[in-house]
Every structure is written in structure tokens, then in C-alpha cells.
Coordinates of C-alpha atoms in Angstrom, one line a residue:
Chain U
M14 CA -29.2 2.7 -4.0
K15 CA -25.6 3.3 -3.1
T16 CA -23.7 6.6 -3.4
T17 CA -20.7 7.1 -5.7
P18 CA -17.4 6.3 -4.0
E19 CA -15.3 9.4 -3.2
S20 CA -12.3 7.4 -4.4
R21 CA -13.5 8.0 -8.0
R22 CA -12.5 11.6 -7.6
G23 CA -8.9 10.8 -6.9
A24 CA -6.1 11.6 -9.3
G25 CA -5.0 8.0 -9.1
Y26 CA -8.3 6.8 -10.5
R27 CA -8.4 9.4 -13.2
A28 CA -4.8 8.5 -14.2
F29 CA -5.9 4.9 -14.5
L30 CA -8.9 5.8 -16.7
A31 CA -6.8 8.0 -19.0
H32 CA -4.1 5.3 -19.2
R33 CA -6.7 2.6 -20.0
L34 CA -8.7 4.5 -22.5
S35 CA -5.7 5.9 -24.3
G36 CA -4.3 2.3 -24.4
L37 CA -7.5 1.0 -25.9
A38 CA -7.6 3.8 -28.5
L39 CA -4.0 3.0 -29.4
A40 CA -4.8 -0.7 -29.8
V41 CA -7.4 0.3 -32.4
F42 CA -5.0 2.8 -34.1
L43 CA -1.8 0.8 -34.3
P44 CA -3.0 -1.9 -36.7
A45 CA -4.3 0.9 -39.0
H46 CA -0.9 2.7 -38.7
F47 CA 1.0 -0.5 -39.6
L48 CA -1.4 -1.1 -42.5
T49 CA -0.6 2.4 -43.8
L50 CA 3.1 1.8 -43.5
G51 CA 2.6 -1.4 -45.4
L52 CA 1.1 0.5 -48.3
A53 CA 4.6 1.8 -49.1
L54 CA 5.5 -1.8 -50.0
E55 CA 2.8 -1.8 -52.7
G56 CA 4.3 1.2 -54.5
A57 CA 4.3 5.0 -54.2
E58 CA 0.9 5.4 -55.8
A59 CA -1.0 3.6 -53.1
L60 CA 0.8 5.4 -50.3
D61 CA 0.4 8.8 -52.0
R62 CA -3.4 8.2 -52.3
F63 CA -3.5 7.5 -48.6
L64 CA -1.4 10.5 -47.7
A65 CA -3.7 12.7 -49.7
F66 CA -6.6 11.2 -47.7
A67 CA -4.7 11.9 -44.5
E68 CA -4.5 15.6 -45.3
L69 CA -8.3 15.9 -44.9
P70 CA -9.1 18.1 -41.8
L71 CA -11.0 15.4 -40.0
V72 CA -8.3 12.8 -40.5
K73 CA -5.7 15.4 -39.3
A74 CA -7.7 16.0 -36.2
A75 CA -7.9 12.2 -35.6
E76 CA -4.1 12.1 -36.0
W77 CA -3.6 14.9 -33.5
S78 CA -5.7 13.1 -30.9
L79 CA -3.8 9.9 -31.5
V80 CA -0.5 11.7 -30.9
V81 CA -1.9 13.2 -27.7
L82 CA -3.2 9.8 -26.6
L83 CA 0.2 8.2 -27.2
A84 CA 2.0 10.9 -25.2
T85 CA -0.6 10.5 -22.4
H86 CA -0.2 6.7 -22.4
L87 CA 3.6 7.0 -22.4
G88 CA 3.7 9.5 -19.5
L89 CA 1.2 7.7 -17.3
G90 CA 2.7 4.3 -18.1
A91 CA 6.2 5.6 -17.1
R92 CA 4.7 6.7 -13.7
L93 CA 3.2 3.2 -13.2
L94 CA 6.5 1.5 -14.0
V95 CA 8.4 3.8 -11.6
L96 CA 5.8 3.2 -8.9
E97 CA 5.8 -0.5 -9.2
L98 CA 9.4 -1.2 -10.0
G99 CA 11.3 1.7 -8.4
P100 CA 11.9 2.4 -4.7
W101 CA 8.7 3.5 -2.9
R102 CA 8.4 7.3 -2.7
G103 CA 4.7 7.7 -2.3
L104 CA 2.0 7.7 -5.0
R105 CA 3.8 10.3 -7.1
I106 CA 0.5 12.0 -7.9
A107 CA 2.4 15.1 -9.2
W108 CA 3.6 12.8 -12.0
V109 CA 0.0 12.6 -13.3
G110 CA 0.0 16.4 -13.8
W111 CA 3.4 16.1 -15.5
A112 CA 2.2 13.4 -17.8
V113 CA -0.9 15.5 -18.8
G114 CA 1.3 18.6 -19.3
I115 CA 3.8 16.7 -21.5
A116 CA 0.9 15.4 -23.6
A117 CA -0.5 18.9 -24.0
V118 CA 2.9 20.2 -25.1
T119 CA 3.3 17.3 -27.5
G120 CA -0.2 18.1 -28.9
L121 CA 0.8 21.8 -29.4
A122 CA 4.1 20.8 -31.1
F123 CA 2.1 18.5 -33.5
L124 CA -0.2 21.4 -34.3
A125 CA 2.9 23.6 -35.0
V126 CA 4.4 21.2 -37.5
A127 CA 1.3 19.7 -39.0
Chain Y
M300 CA -23.9 7.7 29.9
Y301 CA -21.3 8.6 27.3
I302 CA -23.7 10.3 24.9
L303 CA -25.3 12.4 27.6
A304 CA -21.9 13.7 28.6
I305 CA -21.5 15.1 25.1
F306 CA -24.8 16.8 24.6
P307 CA -25.9 19.3 27.3
T308 CA -29.1 18.3 29.2
G309 CA -32.1 19.4 27.3
I310 CA -31.0 18.8 23.7
T311 CA -30.6 15.1 23.8
D312 CA -34.3 14.3 23.2
R313 CA -35.5 17.5 21.7
V314 CA -34.4 19.1 18.4
S315 CA -35.0 22.8 19.1
A316 CA -33.9 26.0 17.4
S317 CA -30.3 25.1 18.0
P318 CA -28.2 24.1 15.0
T319 CA -29.0 20.7 13.6
L320 CA -27.5 18.3 11.1
E321 CA -29.3 16.7 8.3
V322 CA -28.4 13.0 8.5
R323 CA -29.3 10.2 6.1
I324 CA -28.6 6.7 7.3
W325 CA -28.8 3.5 5.3
R326 CA -31.5 1.2 6.7
G327 CA -31.8 -2.4 5.5
T328 CA -29.5 -4.9 3.9
D329 CA -28.4 -4.9 0.2
T330 CA -31.9 -3.7 -0.4
G331 CA -33.1 -0.9 1.6
A332 CA -33.3 2.9 1.6
F333 CA -31.9 5.9 3.3
A334 CA -33.8 7.3 6.3
A335 CA -33.5 11.0 7.2
Y336 CA -32.9 12.3 10.7
E337 CA -32.4 15.7 12.3
V338 CA -29.6 15.6 14.8
P339 CA -28.5 18.3 17.2
A340 CA -25.1 19.7 16.2
A341 CA -22.5 20.2 18.8
E342 CA -19.2 22.0 18.8
S343 CA -17.1 18.8 19.2
Q344 CA -18.9 15.8 17.7
T345 CA -17.8 12.8 15.8
V346 CA -19.8 10.9 13.2
L347 CA -20.0 8.0 15.7
D348 CA -21.6 10.4 18.2
V349 CA -24.2 11.2 15.6
V350 CA -25.1 7.6 14.8
T351 CA -25.2 6.9 18.6
W352 CA -27.6 9.8 19.1
V353 CA -29.9 8.5 16.3
Q354 CA -30.0 5.0 17.8
R355 CA -30.7 6.2 21.4
H356 CA -33.2 8.9 20.6
R357 CA -34.8 8.2 17.2
E358 CA -34.2 4.7 16.0
P359 CA -33.6 2.1 18.7
A360 CA -33.5 -0.7 16.1
L361 CA -30.6 0.9 14.2
A362 CA -27.7 -1.5 13.9
Y363 CA -24.1 -0.3 13.9
R364 CA -20.8 -1.5 15.3
F365 CA -18.3 0.1 17.5
A366 CA -16.1 -0.7 20.5
C367 CA -13.2 1.4 21.6
R368 CA -14.3 4.9 20.3
V369 CA -10.7 6.0 20.0
G370 CA -9.3 4.6 16.8
V371 CA -7.8 1.4 18.1
C372 CA -10.2 -1.4 17.3
G373 CA -11.3 -0.4 13.7
S374 CA -14.8 -1.7 14.1
C375 CA -16.7 1.5 13.6
A376 CA -15.6 2.0 9.9
M377 CA -18.5 3.2 7.7
T378 CA -18.9 5.2 4.5
V379 CA -19.5 8.8 5.3
N380 CA -20.4 11.2 2.5
G381 CA -19.0 8.6 0.0
R382 CA -15.7 8.0 1.8
A383 CA -14.8 5.0 3.9
R384 CA -13.5 6.2 7.3
W385 CA -13.4 5.5 11.0
T386 CA -16.5 7.2 12.4
C387 CA -15.0 7.6 15.9
R388 CA -12.1 9.6 14.5
S389 CA -14.1 11.7 12.0
H390 CA -15.3 15.0 13.4
V391 CA -18.5 16.2 11.9
K392 CA -17.1 19.6 11.2
D393 CA -14.4 18.0 9.0
V394 CA -16.7 15.8 7.0
A395 CA -20.2 17.3 6.8
R396 CA -21.1 19.2 3.7
D397 CA -23.4 22.1 4.4
G398 CA -24.5 20.4 7.6
R399 CA -25.4 17.1 5.7
L400 CA -24.1 13.6 6.4
V401 CA -24.9 10.5 4.4
I402 CA -23.9 7.4 6.3
E403 CA -23.7 4.0 4.7
P404 CA -22.0 0.7 5.6
L405 CA -18.6 -0.1 4.1
R406 CA -18.6 -1.1 0.4
H407 CA -17.8 -4.5 -1.1
L408 CA -19.0 -6.5 1.9
P409 CA -22.3 -8.2 2.4
R410 CA -24.7 -6.0 4.5
I411 CA -26.1 -7.7 7.5
K412 CA -28.3 -4.9 8.8
D413 CA -28.2 -1.1 8.5
L414 CA -24.6 -0.1 9.0
V415 CA -23.2 -3.5 9.9
C416 CA -21.3 -5.5 7.3
D417 CA -20.3 -9.2 7.3
L418 CA -16.4 -9.1 7.4
T419 CA -16.1 -12.8 6.7
P420 CA -15.0 -12.4 3.0
F421 CA -12.4 -9.9 4.2
F422 CA -10.8 -12.2 6.7
D423 CA -11.2 -15.2 4.4
K424 CA -8.9 -13.4 2.0
W425 CA -6.3 -12.9 4.7
R426 CA -6.1 -16.7 5.0
R427 CA -6.1 -17.1 1.2
A428 CA -3.1 -14.8 1.0
G429 CA -1.3 -17.0 3.6
G430 CA -1.5 -14.3 6.2
W431 CA -0.7 -16.2 9.3
F432 CA 2.8 -16.3 10.9
E433 CA 4.6 -19.6 11.2
G434 CA 8.1 -19.8 12.8
E435 CA 10.3 -22.8 13.4
A436 CA 11.8 -21.9 16.7
T437 CA 10.2 -23.2 19.9
R438 CA 9.7 -21.3 23.1
R439 CA 12.8 -23.0 24.5
E440 CA 15.1 -21.5 22.0
P441 CA 16.4 -18.0 22.3
M442 CA 14.5 -15.1 20.6
P443 CA 16.0 -14.5 17.1
A444 CA 17.8 -11.2 16.9
L445 CA 16.4 -8.8 14.3
A446 CA 18.4 -5.7 13.7
P447 CA 15.9 -2.7 14.0
G448 CA 17.7 -0.9 11.1
A449 CA 17.7 -3.9 8.7
E450 CA 15.9 -3.1 5.4
A451 CA 13.5 -6.1 5.6
R452 CA 12.7 -5.2 9.2
Q453 CA 11.8 -1.6 8.3
T454 CA 9.7 -2.9 5.4
V455 CA 7.7 -5.0 7.9
D456 CA 7.4 -2.1 10.3
A457 CA 5.9 0.1 7.6
G458 CA 2.9 -2.3 7.2
I459 CA 2.6 -4.1 10.5
E460 CA 0.3 -1.7 12.3
C461 CA -2.8 -2.6 10.2
I462 CA -5.8 -3.2 12.5
N463 CA -8.1 -4.7 9.8
C464 CA -10.7 -2.0 9.8
A465 CA -11.4 -2.8 6.1
V466 CA -11.4 0.9 5.1
C467 CA -8.8 0.2 2.4
Y468 CA -10.9 -2.8 1.2
S469 CA -13.9 -0.6 1.0
A470 CA -12.1 2.1 -0.9
C471 CA -10.5 -0.2 -3.5
D472 CA -12.2 0.1 -6.9
V473 CA -10.6 -3.2 -8.0
V474 CA -12.3 -5.2 -5.2
G475 CA -15.6 -3.7 -6.5
W476 CA -14.8 -4.8 -10.0
R477 CA -13.4 -8.2 -9.2
P478 CA -14.9 -9.5 -5.9
D479 CA -12.4 -12.4 -5.7
Y480 CA -9.4 -10.0 -5.6
L481 CA -7.5 -10.4 -2.4
G482 CA -7.5 -6.7 -1.7
P483 CA -5.1 -4.3 -0.1
A484 CA -5.2 -5.4 3.5
A485 CA -4.5 -9.1 2.8
L486 CA -1.7 -8.3 0.4
N487 CA -0.2 -5.8 2.8
R488 CA -0.2 -8.6 5.5
A489 CA 1.4 -11.0 3.0
W490 CA 4.1 -8.5 2.3
T491 CA 5.0 -8.1 6.0
L492 CA 5.3 -11.9 6.2
V493 CA 7.4 -12.2 3.0
N494 CA 9.9 -9.7 4.7
D495 CA 9.8 -11.4 8.1
A496 CA 13.1 -13.3 8.6
R497 CA 11.5 -15.6 11.1
H498 CA 8.6 -16.7 8.8
V499 CA 9.1 -20.1 7.3
R500 CA 6.4 -20.1 4.6
T501 CA 7.7 -17.2 2.5
R502 CA 7.5 -19.1 -0.8
E503 CA 3.9 -20.3 -0.1
V504 CA 2.8 -16.7 0.7
L505 CA 4.4 -15.5 -2.5
D506 CA 2.6 -18.3 -4.4
A507 CA -0.7 -17.3 -2.8
T508 CA -0.4 -13.7 -3.8
A509 CA 0.8 -14.4 -7.4
T510 CA -2.5 -15.9 -8.4
S511 CA -4.9 -14.3 -10.9
D512 CA -6.8 -12.8 -7.9
G513 CA -3.6 -11.6 -6.3
C514 CA -1.2 -8.7 -6.5
T515 CA -1.0 -8.4 -10.2
V516 CA -4.6 -7.4 -10.4
C517 CA -4.0 -4.1 -8.6
H518 CA -4.3 -1.1 -10.9
T519 CA -2.3 1.2 -8.6
H520 CA -5.1 3.7 -8.1
G521 CA -3.7 4.3 -4.6
N522 CA -7.1 4.6 -2.9
C523 CA -6.0 2.2 -0.2
T524 CA -3.0 4.3 0.6
E525 CA -5.0 7.6 0.5
H526 CA -7.8 6.2 2.8
C527 CA -5.8 4.2 5.4
P528 CA -6.4 5.8 8.7
V529 CA -3.2 4.4 10.2
G530 CA -1.1 5.9 7.3
I531 CA 0.0 2.5 5.9
S532 CA 0.7 2.3 2.1
P533 CA -0.8 -1.0 0.9
T534 CA 0.1 0.2 -2.6
A535 CA 3.8 0.0 -1.7
A536 CA 3.3 -3.5 -0.3
I537 CA 1.5 -4.7 -3.4
A538 CA 4.2 -3.1 -5.6
G539 CA 6.8 -5.0 -3.5
L540 CA 5.0 -8.2 -4.1
K541 CA 4.7 -7.5 -7.8
R542 CA 8.5 -6.9 -7.9
K543 CA 9.2 -10.2 -6.1
V544 CA 6.9 -12.1 -8.4
F545 CA 8.4 -10.4 -11.5
R546 CA 12.0 -11.2 -10.5
R547 CA 11.0 -14.8 -9.8
W548 CA 9.5 -15.1 -13.2
L549 CA 12.6 -13.6 -14.8
R550 CA 14.7 -16.2 -13.0
G551 CA 12.6 -18.9 -14.6
G552 CA 10.4 -19.7 -11.6
H553 CA 6.7 -19.7 -12.2
A554 CA 5.0 -16.3 -11.6

């Protein structure tokens, strides 16, 4: 038996988890998204049918989570790019909070317009 | 004897009504179990003092490693309450939770006995990362002049004080997931060599760190930087290597 490493409680690890999981979820979502856009090529009727389906509450909730996931992935990914390609200014842990905050605001904005 | 100087006469062998610590120490190798000990608490006491007390008064067969006791040699690193740290520089009052200590060997290294790990894989990775210096000047030539303020020299300075205690290696999640990953200490060493103007194998070091087990595997959790007892940022070193490798790839060289 070994105990759980304390490093798993760090913001850096949690940022990695959020970034990885949101990325995987987006990888599942994006093909479906492009497929939907492709429906427009098949005529208005097919697209309208799907859009009506997208108005269902459960689908709307899924859309909302995907928007939040995208914002989370973008924010945390920007932090990684700056950490790895920019001049070194520490681990920029505060940026994790900013990324989560921006994702939350994006989620609220989506709710306001949806 | 050192330990007797810490604990006043009378409490070294007997656990009385005075405050005590609940200490659980790993016994065995990769298979084993925690053994519980009651250890007298003292006002000023390090985790290494606690382990030493257990070995001298309760468990003579307990194996652990230490040498300098003052944070210079790096040999007493262990996992204390889930966190890799130097036990000689960790005061019990700072790390104990409700008077409890759980002491294990470092993670990601083969366990030899109790709290002692085999550091061979750790040092093998230093070599795999090309971590030895090679100059071209002989002792008959004048010492090369390196401006203290030069950017490359300052980059070397930021990482050169590593004493190989393996705390960063133990704290790295990626080493746990991918045992072949070179790890923060070896990559930090490689980065100091890449920036050393006197070093002649810069290209080879970069090649060695650009492998599928090298710098690109790092997920930038930053555990190494947060755990390093010397205050080095291996994350910065690894990011530097990633930048060099990336630029080389952009210029058409192999990654």
C-alpha cells in the first residue's frame, strides 16, 4: 500500500486534468459539430430537423457544457503555451484561476443568450 | 550521541505522559506494511530525528539513509505525509497533521529496504540525458572567460545547484505514469549543459532530451518546481529544452 501523492492536490495537476478531460470531450464533440454543419449542405429541411432537436433541454445542457469545456480548454491551453514558449515567470498558477473564471463567465453568457 | 543531545535524559527510552507523536513507517520493500510507533515529541525536532529515534530505541533493523543532516547531501529524502521532502530540513511541527506522521520511501524508485530506495535508475537517466560535462580546453590553456551577467550563464546558474536528492523525481506524476521518462533532474542538468558555453556536446545533449522519453513528455504540472528544496525550477529548464527542440524542428532539423 502506498499513500496518495500530495502533488495530486496541486493546482498544476488539476489544471492538467481539466485541460486533458476537456480536450478529450471536445475531440468527441467536434466531429458531431462538423457533421451538423454538413447537414446545411443537404438542404434546409435536414438542418431544421436537427436544430429542432437541439432545442430539447437535455441537448441544450450538453451544448452549454461543451461551450464551457471549450473555454476551459482554451484558457488552460493559453497558459501552457505561455509557460512553455514565453519567458519564464514562474508557474503562473494564478492563470489557472483566470481560465476557470473566464470559462464560468462564458458559461453564464451562453445561458443569457440561449 | 547526537540523538541524546536532542531529547533530555529520561525520555529517550521511555514514552511517558509527555506529548508523543503517532508515527507510521514503511517496513519492507515494494511489498510490506506500515508499522506504528509512539515517539516522544520535542519542541525542536526534525522528521529525521524521529526516524533516528525509532531506529535507536524501537526498531534497530529499520533501514534509512542520511549523511549531513543539514540539507547539503540530499540523501535523507523521503515521503512524509504524502510529500517528498528532505527529512533533515523538515520540522515535525511544520509537517505533522494532528501529531501524526506517515513516513515512506521516495516514490518511483525500487525499494531496497524500509525507507531506502535504489537510486540507480535516477542516475542512469542522468547519463541517458547526456548529463556529463565535456570541454575541449586542456589544463594548460587559460580558463575561458564567462561573463557573469551573460544570459546563458545566468540560465546555467538558475539550475546548477541541484544536489540530486530525487525529490523532484519522486514528486513527478509523469515519471509515475511513464517509468522511462527522463524526469526533471536529468532534464534540468541537460539544460545547464546546453547553455554552458564551454560544453562541446550541446547537439548530442539536445538529441538525447528530444526523444520520446524526453522533454516533450512533460505535462507541466510544476510539481518538481513546487517540491524542489533548493528552489530550482526544473519546469523552466524543461520548457527551455522544448523551445530549443521546437525551434530546431521549425528550421528543418529533426526534433
